[in-house]
Short mmCIF file of C-alpha atoms in Angstrom, two decimals:
data_model
loop_
_atom_site.label_atom_id
_atom_site.label_comp_id
_atom_site.label_asym_id
_atom_site.label_seq_id
_atom_site.Cartn_x
_atom_site.Cartn_y
_atom_site.Cartn_z
CA MET V 349 0.02 -0.16 -0.11
CA ASP V 350 1.92 3.40 -0.73
CA THR V 351 2.20 5.89 1.89
CA GLU V 352 -0.73 8.32 1.01
CA ILE V 353 -3.54 5.48 1.02
CA ALA V 354 -2.23 4.35 4.31
CA GLU V 355 -2.22 7.61 6.05
CA LEU V 356 -5.98 8.17 4.64
CA LEU V 357 -6.80 4.78 6.08
CA VAL V 358 -5.37 5.23 9.74
CA GLY V 359 -8.79 5.65 11.64
CA ALA V 360 -11.17 4.65 8.67
CA VAL V 361 -14.02 2.52 10.22
CA ASP V 362 -15.29 0.19 8.00
CA LEU V 363 -19.43 -0.68 8.81
CA HIS V 364 -20.10 -3.74 6.85
CA VAL V 365 -17.79 -6.62 6.75
CA HIS V 366 -18.96 -10.04 5.61
CA PRO V 367 -16.67 -12.54 7.46
CA GLY V 368 -17.18 -16.15 8.30
CA PRO V 369 -19.46 -18.40 9.87
CA SER V 370 -21.84 -18.19 6.91
CA PRO V 371 -23.97 -20.76 4.74
CA PHE V 372 -22.24 -17.99 1.87
CA PRO V 373 -19.02 -18.85 0.67
CA ARG V 374 -16.33 -16.27 2.92
CA ARG V 375 -12.83 -15.93 1.93
CA ILE V 376 -11.87 -14.63 5.83
CA GLY V 377 -13.24 -15.23 9.17
CA ILE V 378 -13.94 -12.42 11.80
CA PHE V 379 -10.42 -12.74 13.44
CA GLU V 380 -8.67 -12.83 10.44
CA ALA V 381 -10.73 -9.10 9.29
CA ALA V 382 -9.61 -8.07 12.40
CA GLN V 383 -6.07 -8.44 12.15
CA GLN V 384 -5.96 -6.70 8.49
CA ALA V 385 -8.16 -3.94 9.59
CA ARG V 386 -5.88 -3.36 12.61
CA ASP V 387 -2.50 -3.99 10.40
CA SER V 388 -4.11 -1.19 8.07
CA GLY V 389 -4.36 1.28 11.17
CA PHE V 390 -8.77 1.05 11.17
CA GLY V 391 -10.50 2.38 14.13
CA ALA V 392 -13.01 -0.18 14.46
CA ILE V 393 -14.94 -2.65 12.00
CA VAL V 394 -18.74 -4.15 12.10
CA VAL V 395 -19.13 -7.69 10.80
CA LYS V 396 -22.19 -9.06 9.53
CA SER V 397 -24.01 -12.14 8.28
CA HIS V 398 -27.40 -12.20 6.84
CA HIS V 399 -28.41 -15.44 8.77
CA HIS V 400 -27.88 -14.84 12.07
CA SER V 401 -26.76 -12.69 14.46
CA MET V 402 -22.82 -12.10 14.63
CA VAL V 403 -22.68 -10.71 17.95
CA SER V 404 -22.48 -14.03 19.72
CA ASP V 405 -19.35 -14.56 17.32
CA VAL V 406 -17.44 -11.60 18.51
CA LEU V 407 -18.24 -12.71 21.90
CA ALA V 408 -17.28 -16.63 21.48
CA ILE V 409 -13.39 -15.01 20.23
CA GLN V 410 -13.48 -11.89 22.65
CA ALA V 411 -10.28 -13.21 24.50
CA ALA V 412 -8.23 -13.54 21.35
CA LEU V 413 -9.39 -10.42 19.74
CA GLY V 414 -8.68 -8.33 23.35
CA GLU V 415 -4.96 -8.81 22.30
CA MET V 416 -5.40 -6.37 19.48
CA PRO V 417 -6.55 -2.34 19.71
CA LEU V 418 -9.48 -3.01 17.23
CA PRO V 419 -13.08 -2.51 18.61
CA VAL V 420 -14.76 -5.63 16.83
CA PHE V 421 -18.89 -5.22 16.77
CA SER V 422 -21.76 -6.62 15.21
CA GLY V 423 -25.88 -6.58 15.16
CA VAL V 424 -28.28 -8.57 13.58
CA ALA V 425 -30.30 -8.80 10.15
CA LEU V 426 -33.75 -8.84 10.31
CA ASN V 427 -34.06 -11.94 7.56
CA ASN V 428 -36.01 -14.86 8.05
CA GLN V 429 -33.47 -17.18 9.87
CA VAL V 430 -33.93 -15.10 12.84
CA GLY V 431 -37.55 -14.25 12.63
CA GLY V 432 -37.47 -11.72 10.60
CA LEU V 433 -39.23 -8.27 12.68
CA ASN V 434 -38.63 -10.12 15.70
CA PRO V 435 -38.05 -7.75 18.41
CA TYR V 436 -36.21 -10.83 21.17
CA ALA V 437 -33.83 -11.29 18.23
CA VAL V 438 -33.07 -7.11 18.79
CA GLU V 439 -32.97 -7.05 22.76
CA LEU V 440 -30.77 -9.92 22.72
CA ALA V 441 -28.34 -7.92 20.33
CA LEU V 442 -28.78 -5.17 22.02
CA ASN V 443 -28.07 -6.68 25.76
CA GLN V 444 -25.33 -8.92 24.41
CA GLY V 445 -23.19 -5.05 23.10
CA GLY V 446 -24.87 -5.00 19.64
CA ARG V 447 -24.55 -1.81 17.60
CA ILE V 448 -26.74 -1.82 14.41
CA VAL V 449 -29.54 -3.41 12.83
CA TRP V 450 -30.06 -4.35 9.37
CA PHE V 451 -33.85 -4.34 8.20
CA PRO V 452 -34.68 -7.27 5.73
CA THR V 453 -31.57 -7.67 3.33
CA ILE V 454 -32.11 -11.37 1.75
CA ALA V 455 -35.84 -11.26 2.64
CA SER V 456 -37.01 -7.94 1.57
CA ALA V 457 -39.40 -8.60 -0.91
CA LYS V 458 -37.07 -6.27 -3.38
CA HIS V 459 -34.02 -8.78 -2.61
CA ILE V 460 -36.27 -11.86 -3.65
CA CYS V 461 -37.67 -10.45 -6.30
CA VAL V 462 -34.26 -9.69 -8.48
CA HIS V 463 -32.48 -11.99 -6.36
CA ASN V 464 -32.03 -14.84 -9.35
CA ASP V 465 -32.06 -12.62 -12.10
CA GLU V 466 -29.81 -9.93 -11.73
CA LEU V 467 -27.89 -9.70 -8.47
CA LYS V 468 -24.36 -10.97 -8.62
CA PHE V 469 -24.88 -12.61 -4.85
CA PRO V 470 -23.29 -15.64 -3.53
CA ARG V 471 -25.24 -18.98 -3.28
CA SER V 472 -25.28 -20.56 0.00
CA SER V 473 -23.29 -23.85 0.18
CA SER V 474 -25.40 -25.83 2.22
CA ALA V 475 -29.63 -26.45 1.28
CA MET V 476 -31.87 -24.47 2.48
CA ARG V 477 -35.16 -23.32 2.07
CA HIS V 478 -36.15 -20.29 -0.06
CA SER V 479 -36.80 -16.78 1.41
CA THR V 480 -40.16 -15.64 2.44
CA ALA V 481 -40.48 -11.81 1.93
CA VAL V 482 -41.07 -9.86 5.01
CA SER V 483 -42.45 -6.80 4.81
CA ILE V 484 -42.17 -3.54 7.06
CA LEU V 485 -45.48 -2.31 5.99
CA ASP V 486 -49.36 -3.11 6.94
CA ASP V 487 -52.57 -2.87 4.45
CA GLU V 488 -52.41 0.91 5.50
CA GLY V 489 -48.99 1.36 4.17
CA ASN V 490 -47.77 2.38 7.49
CA VAL V 491 -44.92 0.38 9.59
CA THR V 492 -45.91 -2.77 11.61
CA ALA V 493 -46.19 -2.54 15.31
CA GLU V 494 -43.82 -5.18 15.43
CA VAL V 495 -41.54 -2.58 13.41
CA ARG V 496 -41.94 0.28 15.94
CA ASP V 497 -41.42 -2.05 18.63
CA ILE V 498 -37.95 -2.83 17.05
CA LEU V 499 -37.02 0.83 16.41
CA GLN V 500 -38.10 2.05 20.25
CA LEU V 501 -35.33 -0.78 21.01
CA ILE V 502 -32.88 1.08 18.23
CA ARG V 503 -33.52 4.27 20.02
CA ASP V 504 -33.64 3.60 23.86
CA GLY V 505 -30.27 1.66 22.88
CA ASP V 506 -28.20 4.28 20.72
CA MET V 507 -28.10 1.38 18.26
CA ILE V 508 -27.72 2.37 14.52
CA LEU V 509 -30.89 1.13 12.20
CA ALA V 510 -29.18 0.51 9.06
CA GLY V 511 -32.41 -0.18 5.96
CA GLY V 512 -31.15 -3.24 4.15
CA HIS V 513 -32.35 -4.27 0.85
CA LEU V 514 -35.35 -2.69 1.08
CA ASP V 515 -36.97 -0.88 -1.85
CA ALA V 516 -36.35 3.26 -1.80
CA ASP V 517 -40.41 3.66 -1.21
CA GLU V 518 -40.49 1.18 1.60
CA LEU V 519 -37.17 3.09 3.21
CA ASN V 520 -38.55 6.23 2.67
CA VAL V 521 -41.78 5.23 5.25
CA LEU V 522 -38.73 3.65 7.83
CA VAL V 523 -36.76 6.47 7.47
CA THR V 524 -39.62 8.77 8.26
CA THR V 525 -40.99 7.24 11.06
CA ALA V 526 -38.10 6.54 12.67
CA LEU V 527 -36.65 10.36 12.37
CA ASP V 528 -40.11 10.84 13.74
CA MET V 529 -39.42 8.57 16.99
CA GLY V 530 -36.51 10.38 17.52
CA LEU V 531 -33.74 8.38 15.68
CA THR V 532 -30.91 9.87 15.00
CA ARG V 533 -28.27 6.61 13.76
CA ILE V 534 -29.50 6.00 10.15
CA VAL V 535 -27.94 4.57 7.62
CA ILE V 536 -29.09 3.85 3.84
CA ASN V 537 -27.15 0.67 2.52
CA HIS V 538 -25.91 0.79 -1.08
CA PRO V 539 -28.47 2.92 -2.57
CA ASN V 540 -27.94 1.74 -6.11
CA PHE V 541 -27.88 -2.18 -5.12
CA VAL V 542 -31.11 -3.77 -4.61
CA VAL V 543 -33.01 -0.72 -3.05
CA GLY V 544 -33.23 1.40 -6.22
CA ALA V 545 -32.77 4.93 -4.71
CA THR V 546 -31.87 7.88 -6.92
CA VAL V 547 -29.76 10.44 -5.97
CA GLU V 548 -31.97 12.73 -5.85
CA ARG V 549 -34.03 10.81 -3.00
CA CYS V 550 -30.48 10.03 -0.85
CA LYS V 551 -29.81 13.85 -1.54
CA GLU V 552 -32.98 14.29 0.39
CA TRP V 553 -32.60 11.93 3.09
CA ALA V 554 -29.13 13.30 3.38
CA ALA V 555 -30.67 16.74 4.42
CA ARG V 556 -32.74 15.17 7.10
CA GLY V 557 -29.37 13.67 8.60
CA VAL V 558 -29.51 9.91 6.89
CA PHE V 559 -25.98 8.68 6.00
CA ILE V 560 -25.65 7.10 2.91
CA GLU V 561 -23.30 4.05 2.77
CA HIS V 562 -21.52 2.70 -0.52
CA SER V 563 -20.09 -0.54 -0.74
CA LEU V 564 -16.69 -0.34 -2.38
CA CYS V 565 -17.40 -4.11 -4.14
CA MET V 566 -18.99 -2.35 -6.54
CA TYR V 567 -16.73 0.32 -7.73
CA ASP V 568 -13.77 -2.84 -7.83
CA ASP V 569 -13.72 -4.29 -10.97
CA ARG V 570 -11.67 -7.31 -9.13
CA SER V 571 -14.68 -7.79 -7.48
CA THR V 572 -17.80 -10.56 -8.53
CA PHE V 573 -20.15 -7.26 -7.18
CA HIS V 574 -18.42 -4.84 -9.62
CA ASN V 575 -21.66 -2.77 -11.04
CA TRP V 576 -20.80 0.84 -11.58
CA PRO V 577 -17.58 2.96 -12.67
CA VAL V 578 -16.05 5.11 -9.62
CA ASP V 579 -17.67 8.33 -11.75
CA THR V 580 -21.23 6.88 -10.15
CA LEU V 581 -19.59 6.86 -6.77
CA LEU V 582 -18.23 10.58 -7.19
CA GLU V 583 -21.98 11.83 -8.10
CA PHE V 584 -23.89 10.69 -5.39
CA ILE V 585 -20.43 11.95 -3.06
CA ALA V 586 -20.94 14.83 -4.72
CA ALA V 587 -24.81 15.38 -3.67
CA VAL V 588 -25.06 14.09 -0.73
CA GLY V 589 -21.80 15.42 0.42
CA PRO V 590 -18.95 13.59 2.37
CA GLU V 591 -20.73 14.92 5.68
CA GLN V 592 -23.23 12.22 5.01
CA THR V 593 -21.26 9.66 3.23
CA LEU V 594 -19.90 5.74 4.32
CA LEU V 595 -17.54 3.96 2.86
CA VAL V 596 -17.52 0.56 3.57
CA SER V 597 -16.01 -2.99 2.02
CA ASP V 598 -19.40 -4.97 2.25
CA LEU V 599 -16.77 -7.63 1.90
CA GLY V 600 -15.19 -10.86 2.54
CA GLN V 601 -17.21 -13.01 0.20
CA ALA V 602 -14.85 -16.01 -1.47
CA ASN V 603 -13.27 -14.83 -4.88
CA ASN V 604 -13.62 -11.59 -4.29
CA PRO V 605 -10.82 -8.92 -2.74
CA LEU V 606 -10.41 -8.37 0.65
CA PRO V 607 -12.06 -5.51 2.62
CA VAL V 608 -8.76 -3.96 2.95
CA GLU V 609 -8.02 -4.42 -0.60
CA SER V 610 -10.84 -2.44 -1.91
CA TYR V 611 -10.39 0.03 0.54
CA GLU V 612 -6.90 0.96 -1.01
CA ARG V 613 -8.29 0.25 -4.62
CA VAL V 614 -11.33 2.80 -4.80
CA VAL V 615 -9.87 5.39 -2.56
CA ARG V 616 -6.73 5.48 -4.92
CA ASP V 617 -9.47 6.08 -7.45
CA LEU V 618 -11.37 8.53 -5.66
CA LEU V 619 -8.19 10.64 -5.01
CA ASP V 620 -6.88 10.31 -8.63
CA ARG V 621 -10.29 11.71 -9.70
CA GLY V 622 -9.61 15.26 -7.30
CA VAL V 623 -11.28 13.81 -4.55
CA GLU V 624 -9.66 16.38 -1.53
CA LYS V 625 -8.04 14.53 1.25
CA PRO V 626 -9.89 16.21 4.23
CA ALA V 627 -13.36 14.63 2.11
CA LEU V 628 -11.78 11.50 1.83
CA ARG V 629 -10.86 11.03 5.64
CA GLN V 630 -14.26 12.43 6.17
CA VAL V 631 -16.40 9.57 4.38
CA LEU V 632 -13.45 7.16 5.76
CA THR V 633 -14.38 8.16 9.52
CA ASN V 634 -18.03 9.24 10.06
CA GLY V 635 -18.56 5.42 10.86
CA ALA V 636 -16.58 5.94 14.32
CA LYS V 637 -19.42 9.20 14.90
CA LEU V 638 -22.01 6.35 13.96
CA LEU V 639 -20.59 3.77 16.61
CA ASN V 640 -19.78 6.47 19.43
CA LEU V 641 -15.92 6.02 19.57
#
């Protein structure tokens, strides 16, 4: 890694790492992901599974992790495998130190609709029943009672609300409800992947204090998730502003670059395209504010 990029990555926070264990093939485990981030000077990482809360996985290796000066956090994604919109799963994750709740990802109706035909998405290495759609809305288009219960837990526990793979229109209802309930830590995951949120809509959300998260794997041409040129990322950053932008790896899958490798590649691309170093530092470290570091 060249010195210029190495300096920019000191204190970076990756809020979206996908290590094993997972039914999806993974290249690294939690400990390896933490080691690599530590060696590159990161300030913290958050590990994620689509299928189970990784909070207990982090706790299980806490003794080993305690030897390195890098906080490792996790949370829970509200898919079928944890009971969908399950306040009990959120409460357990919170009580064990979880920091993020991702609303449905692989169990969102939008994800299920496009998974087979359009997504460059991993396949499970073991036989699993198909996901069924988890909707956050009732017949009147309002969030359900379970969603309100979960939002209250997130708010009172000072956790981060992440939108997951919900459709942009569903997300807009969720964001509006969350803001009305007093939540202040809200993240939209990869707006142009599955979610289908336009630059303009992201700009509107950001103006309300919402953070827009971009997955570096989708701008790294070595990744199986590569979908867009870096110019697309630049368009989002210019519209939303570095103050409300997050850069995360969304990596750990087999056959993909390692998380730190994509940071090195894409940050260099952004720097070469004229993004100022202070702006890059901000989008790399905004996660620290969300995690209260």
